[in-house]
């Protein structure tokens, strides 16, 4: 694409090489200057010798650079034994000269990606860090592991050659989130218990119950949406979100609570299916039959246990053998639910003008169980003869009309029939508004119905419809709550979603709104259409053992009976599919060691052992055998899970961790706390003892994980407690480096003090306070030159001055002043020893050495470059604010403007994170962020822009994106001139310093002629610039020897006249070219930016080029008012993951 003359400097002869580099030589001449086989080779590396070596030497080179923590190179880029590299030889005096470079074919085929002349200044970084275009290509092509069943189906292909290409996630909001949530939320309670709840609590209190439960799930969904959109959530759903937000202790505790809740939900669905089967579909299939009136309930419970166990075994076998069919039939089960709900609405509309006929037989105001007799009358006329009815025979124990053995209540009250479904136009709603709670065994009575209140015989109670459990508002809350759970279905499928960050909030919130509207409308319709005593009749005994909600439906009650049966079976299968995978995920995290065995499974990853445990725990629920007893248990576990989701969101919001950047913006910590409070209230409202047990289980798991190997000591008093807590926290931090999500810049700010011990650049502190906003660790360090014993008082005064300045600038942190003989040594001590344990700095803020060009004394820039090298060696990030006096104070506000990021080399994400953190501060809050990256000859700039936009979307960072093309790599005459001036100035200063040094050295030699232990550099009090003289020299100085020594020194330096004939070093030309070209582009695009952030090139490995390095940095940042040079610490500091 660019031709050889545009790909880099290739040495033929020196002359031709320079012309080729400048682009002025003809193409054939350049080609002739290139060794055979090296036409596509990148330029030679200027500061080190590269030879074909073993891999370990390349690793050593990486560690010299100080960035061996994260190796960004592609496997193809790692050198194999026998590879050929560019060769740079040395003349023995540290003056490196370039030989003919040559590359092997694999390197050549890459087209010289890493050594573009336009980025020559960054070539050392590019050797171990990826170019932006290649990094973006890899990140954008990332696809999540598909979640759940699909993952295991695709894993079944074990033959490597036949492996399927994994499909990219393609599910949208409707199929991926909305419908699965609807399917999980609608369930057995809607069909089997909602009518009964309306009858007992009345319409108004039922509204309150639904509102409480739906508010709880809506607030939880808002918190969950914030967490789910805070990065890419791989498969694992709520457990993954909570454990990665609140840590392994909470994650393990909540994960197990959610697992137990899902498992008991499976048991509840199976019990619901059995109840529908034995009560409404085939009652004759019952194995146990009641022999008397009192053991009817126990016979029913035993039937539930037997059939429930059989169903559980069958479902477990289906999940074990053919799990893929569960997902395939999911849509069928959902269709059953939707059709059933539509039939309820259709029936309610039809009841306005044509209510269905379901007469109820009343004795006085008491409701009779209709399944034991056919005619609702005391006598019937048969062949013109009045004979006792079946009802008379039941109450009077007689086949004739004698009354001596009759029940007194039967004789005193009339038998009447009322409509079970009066219809929506009947006005029955006003009777059903208020609650009518009953005790266990109480007869269902219709208020205001004529009756004579006399005691009846107890042995006839089985003829009435009785309340089977004591009811109250609290009991009903516990029973109803499972019907609003299922909101996690969308987040559990996050791996399958095309755009999880958009689909999860929208789909889940829409599903909750839809289901809430259905519940509210159903409560209203049931109260408006169905007689109160029928509503309170749980099993439909008053309406011939019909499902109560089925009596309202149209066209037939069987629509809902069959539909609800299949939907409950499907929901049970889904629970038995999901719960083992959740347990497997917890076991694989290895935070609870005794669960490790459940992390294993079949060859294709199916969690066999986890399924077995899930079936055993579900069997416990089956043995309880009562839907009304199991529902509050799983309510507890789900409420506990939702409580922690809200807690996670609230904690993250209040802590303002740098990684907390949810794309979903409609959350607030107050909403999360409200959701948490409602969850806690509902737990204790529904069942305080279950709540305590659930919290005890979660607490025990939390403590078990926390105290594994942890040791705790408590001191006396509050201070002892604080000290112990601090020690414990520091020890916990010591366990390992922070996860990328928790990384925030912990600053060591190196301040310079003037002669009066005042802070020279207080805006460094201002910048630190704006970057930190009171969060994390800030250490302000300074060095005083001298002897510690003599300058201790100065150090104390300096520390107090810095603390006062920290108060003024509102910097929350610590201060440390070090006394050292040399400033550079003191800075090295600060970098090494500041902080304690895990509370150590990871970022150094260093002031720019202003006026380094004007000073003959090289101390300032030597110290600066030495500090840069120290931070690199210590794997620390480095921030250098240039022109810091122009930075805004804390009282200023930028109401507009841009923060421009120039992303040249990937530095672990520092350039992305810093503007985000600054924008949290009120000074920078209204600034917009723009990100520029540079495209080279072989980069597709359009694709780069798309990839960068996608990358920022996944990072949840809002910024404008621009890709700048730098195709022209011709080196201009101006670049040559700048390089020549730089080298001439450098050489001139070096000669001046050496001349001065010689004079001072001669004076010293005359003063002490006989022996010298060590000669120190006298022109600098910090740098050992002079050539070290060997120790223990014994020498007799004569005039001849002294003259010879002077002649030798003089010849090494050369004269000032030689400066005119200097030719610029090709490596310096290329680096200057980078600085000039980049500066042109940056000034052109960002001259009016409030702040420009820019990759800081690394210092040369050869210290001879230090002064040139300073010049390159000056050229790179010329014409920019506020610049922040950024150098990463060799680790990732920002992540797309949650």
mmCIF file of C-alpha atoms in Angstrom, residues 830-987:
data_model
loop_
_atom_site.group_PDB
_atom_site.id
_atom_site.type_symbol
_atom_site.label_atom_id
_atom_site.label_comp_id
_atom_site.label_asym_id
_atom_site.label_seq_id
_atom_site.Cartn_x
_atom_site.Cartn_y
_atom_site.Cartn_z
ATOM 1 C CA UNK A 830 8.763 7.456 48.159
ATOM 2 C CA UNK A 831 7.787 5.387 45.121
ATOM 3 C CA UNK A 832 8.976 2.194 46.787
ATOM 4 C CA UNK A 833 7.809 2.641 50.367
ATOM 5 C CA UNK A 834 4.677 4.826 50.494
ATOM 6 C CA UNK A 835 1.491 3.161 51.672
ATOM 7 C CA UNK A 836 0.885 0.118 53.828
ATOM 8 C CA UNK A 837 0.072 -3.410 52.703
ATOM 9 C CA UNK A 838 -2.727 -3.362 50.153
ATOM 10 C CA UNK A 839 -3.250 0.393 50.659
ATOM 11 C CA UNK A 840 -0.471 1.376 48.304
ATOM 12 C CA UNK A 841 -0.411 3.857 45.489
ATOM 13 C CA UNK A 842 -0.689 2.602 41.923
ATOM 14 C CA UNK A 843 -0.348 5.942 40.132
ATOM 15 C CA UNK A 844 2.283 8.665 40.401
ATOM 16 C CA UNK A 845 1.471 12.307 39.597
ATOM 17 C CA UNK A 846 4.613 14.152 38.586
ATOM 18 C CA UNK A 847 5.078 17.817 37.737
ATOM 19 C CA UNK A 848 6.671 18.887 34.458
ATOM 20 C CA UNK A 849 10.246 20.291 34.745
ATOM 21 C CA UNK A 850 9.587 23.821 33.461
ATOM 22 C CA UNK A 851 12.578 25.783 32.149
ATOM 23 C CA UNK A 852 14.732 22.734 31.538
ATOM 24 C CA UNK A 853 15.829 24.127 28.168
ATOM 25 C CA UNK A 854 17.063 27.425 29.602
ATOM 26 C CA UNK A 855 19.083 25.855 32.404
ATOM 27 C CA UNK A 856 22.644 24.632 31.878
ATOM 28 C CA UNK A 857 22.105 22.461 34.946
ATOM 29 C CA UNK A 858 20.548 19.133 33.863
ATOM 30 C CA UNK A 859 19.332 18.192 37.327
ATOM 31 C CA UNK A 860 15.653 18.953 36.749
ATOM 32 C CA UNK A 861 15.132 16.869 33.628
ATOM 33 C CA UNK A 862 17.480 14.112 34.816
ATOM 34 C CA UNK A 863 15.358 13.773 37.957
ATOM 35 C CA UNK A 864 12.186 13.818 35.838
ATOM 36 C CA UNK A 865 13.352 11.037 33.507
ATOM 37 C CA UNK A 866 14.732 9.040 36.433
ATOM 38 C CA UNK A 867 11.301 9.214 38.092
ATOM 39 C CA UNK A 868 9.612 8.081 34.859
ATOM 40 C CA UNK A 869 11.946 5.075 34.771
ATOM 41 C CA UNK A 870 11.289 4.325 38.460
ATOM 42 C CA UNK A 871 7.500 4.299 37.983
ATOM 43 C CA UNK A 872 7.841 2.033 34.944
ATOM 44 C CA UNK A 873 10.073 -0.381 36.843
ATOM 45 C CA UNK A 874 7.596 -0.408 39.763
ATOM 46 C CA UNK A 875 4.639 -1.169 37.417
ATOM 47 C CA UNK A 876 2.949 2.100 38.362
ATOM 48 C CA UNK A 877 0.883 4.371 36.161
ATOM 49 C CA UNK A 878 2.209 7.884 35.601
ATOM 50 C CA UNK A 879 0.346 11.165 35.091
ATOM 51 C CA UNK A 880 2.257 14.293 34.050
ATOM 52 C CA UNK A 881 0.051 17.424 33.970
ATOM 53 C CA UNK A 882 1.809 19.954 31.723
ATOM 54 C CA UNK A 883 1.061 23.662 32.146
ATOM 55 C CA UNK A 884 -0.591 22.760 35.437
ATOM 56 C CA UNK A 885 -0.899 26.410 36.476
ATOM 57 C CA UNK A 886 -3.544 26.796 33.728
ATOM 58 C CA UNK A 887 -5.653 23.950 35.173
ATOM 59 C CA UNK A 888 -8.988 25.068 36.691
ATOM 60 C CA UNK A 889 -9.415 25.621 40.414
ATOM 61 C CA UNK A 890 -12.143 23.856 42.380
ATOM 62 C CA UNK A 891 -14.286 27.012 42.241
ATOM 63 C CA UNK A 892 -14.359 27.248 38.454
ATOM 64 C CA UNK A 893 -17.007 25.586 36.310
ATOM 65 C CA UNK A 894 -16.699 24.573 32.685
ATOM 66 C CA UNK A 895 -20.212 24.901 31.278
ATOM 67 C CA UNK A 896 -19.060 23.693 27.879
ATOM 68 C CA UNK A 897 -15.986 22.410 26.121
ATOM 69 C CA UNK A 898 -14.326 19.088 25.434
ATOM 70 C CA UNK A 899 -11.965 16.709 27.137
ATOM 71 C CA UNK A 900 -9.985 15.232 24.245
ATOM 72 C CA UNK A 901 -8.341 11.826 24.505
ATOM 73 C CA UNK A 902 -5.637 10.938 21.965
ATOM 74 C CA UNK A 903 -5.368 7.175 22.120
ATOM 75 C CA UNK A 904 -2.189 6.174 20.297
ATOM 76 C CA UNK A 905 -1.150 3.043 22.186
ATOM 77 C CA UNK A 906 -3.297 0.824 24.386
ATOM 78 C CA UNK A 907 -2.230 1.521 27.973
ATOM 79 C CA UNK A 908 -4.654 -0.724 29.846
ATOM 80 C CA UNK A 909 -7.499 1.787 29.618
ATOM 81 C CA UNK A 910 -6.061 4.673 31.681
ATOM 82 C CA UNK A 911 -6.916 7.174 28.951
ATOM 83 C CA UNK A 912 -10.573 6.074 29.047
ATOM 84 C CA UNK A 913 -10.898 5.961 32.823
ATOM 85 C CA UNK A 914 -9.324 9.331 33.721
ATOM 86 C CA UNK A 915 -11.798 11.579 31.804
ATOM 87 C CA UNK A 916 -14.692 9.565 33.258
ATOM 88 C CA UNK A 917 -13.362 10.154 36.788
ATOM 89 C CA UNK A 918 -12.744 13.847 36.115
ATOM 90 C CA UNK A 919 -16.284 14.240 34.808
ATOM 91 C CA UNK A 920 -17.613 13.103 38.189
ATOM 92 C CA UNK A 921 -16.298 16.398 39.604
ATOM 93 C CA UNK A 922 -18.429 19.539 39.300
ATOM 94 C CA UNK A 923 -15.619 21.447 37.506
ATOM 95 C CA UNK A 924 -15.555 19.069 34.512
ATOM 96 C CA UNK A 925 -19.078 17.625 34.695
ATOM 97 C CA UNK A 926 -20.511 19.504 31.702
ATOM 98 C CA UNK A 927 -17.532 18.847 29.435
ATOM 99 C CA UNK A 928 -18.008 16.389 26.601
ATOM 100 C CA UNK A 929 -15.547 13.617 25.951
ATOM 101 C CA UNK A 930 -13.978 13.086 22.538
ATOM 102 C CA UNK A 931 -11.729 10.179 21.690
ATOM 103 C CA UNK A 932 -9.296 10.376 18.787
ATOM 104 C CA UNK A 933 -7.204 7.501 17.550
ATOM 105 C CA UNK A 934 -4.678 7.392 14.735
ATOM 106 C CA UNK A 935 -5.107 5.213 11.671
ATOM 107 C CA UNK A 936 -2.014 4.110 9.767
ATOM 108 C CA UNK A 937 -1.549 3.090 6.160
ATOM 109 C CA UNK A 938 -2.852 -0.450 6.579
ATOM 110 C CA UNK A 939 -5.734 0.370 8.923
ATOM 111 C CA UNK A 940 -9.343 0.518 7.788
ATOM 112 C CA UNK A 941 -10.327 3.821 9.393
ATOM 113 C CA UNK A 942 -14.073 3.326 8.813
ATOM 114 C CA UNK A 943 -13.993 -0.068 10.524
ATOM 115 C CA UNK A 944 -11.800 1.355 13.308
ATOM 116 C CA UNK A 945 -14.389 4.030 14.005
ATOM 117 C CA UNK A 946 -17.181 1.444 14.193
ATOM 118 C CA UNK A 947 -15.094 -0.804 16.441
ATOM 119 C CA UNK A 948 -14.174 2.083 18.724
ATOM 120 C CA UNK A 949 -17.820 3.136 19.035
ATOM 121 C CA UNK A 950 -18.773 -0.452 19.921
ATOM 122 C CA UNK A 951 -15.950 -0.678 22.447
ATOM 123 C CA UNK A 952 -17.048 2.551 24.154
ATOM 124 C CA UNK A 953 -20.662 1.351 24.193
ATOM 125 C CA UNK A 954 -19.578 -1.796 26.027
ATOM 126 C CA UNK A 955 -17.498 0.336 28.408
ATOM 127 C CA UNK A 956 -20.620 2.438 29.139
ATOM 128 C CA UNK A 957 -18.683 5.611 28.297
ATOM 129 C CA UNK A 958 -20.373 8.345 26.287
ATOM 130 C CA UNK A 959 -17.942 10.029 23.940
ATOM 131 C CA UNK A 960 -17.615 11.256 20.388
ATOM 132 C CA UNK A 961 -15.332 9.072 18.312
ATOM 133 C CA UNK A 962 -12.979 10.174 15.571
ATOM 134 C CA UNK A 963 -10.285 8.317 13.670
ATOM 135 C CA UNK A 964 -7.505 10.540 12.335
ATOM 136 C CA UNK A 965 -5.630 9.316 9.272
ATOM 137 C CA UNK A 966 -1.859 9.928 9.127
ATOM 138 C CA UNK A 967 -1.018 8.519 5.736
ATOM 139 C CA UNK A 968 1.739 10.968 4.822
ATOM 140 C CA UNK A 969 4.925 9.607 6.326
ATOM 141 C CA UNK A 970 7.315 11.807 4.327
ATOM 142 C CA UNK A 971 9.807 13.440 6.642
ATOM 143 C CA UNK A 972 9.787 17.200 6.123
ATOM 144 C CA UNK A 973 12.729 19.584 6.035
ATOM 145 C CA UNK A 974 11.323 21.195 9.181
ATOM 146 C CA UNK A 975 11.620 17.877 11.011
ATOM 147 C CA UNK A 976 15.251 17.563 9.924
ATOM 148 C CA UNK A 977 15.916 21.112 11.031
ATOM 149 C CA UNK A 978 14.324 20.562 14.448
ATOM 150 C CA UNK A 979 16.313 17.358 14.920
ATOM 151 C CA UNK A 980 19.551 19.052 13.855
ATOM 152 C CA UNK A 981 18.982 21.984 16.217
ATOM 153 C CA UNK A 982 18.199 19.563 19.048
ATOM 154 C CA UNK A 983 21.375 17.548 18.508
ATOM 155 C CA UNK A 984 23.560 20.639 18.079
ATOM 156 C CA UNK A 985 22.200 22.159 21.284
ATOM 157 C CA UNK A 986 22.658 18.883 23.136
ATOM 158 C CA UNK A 987 26.246 18.533 21.913
#
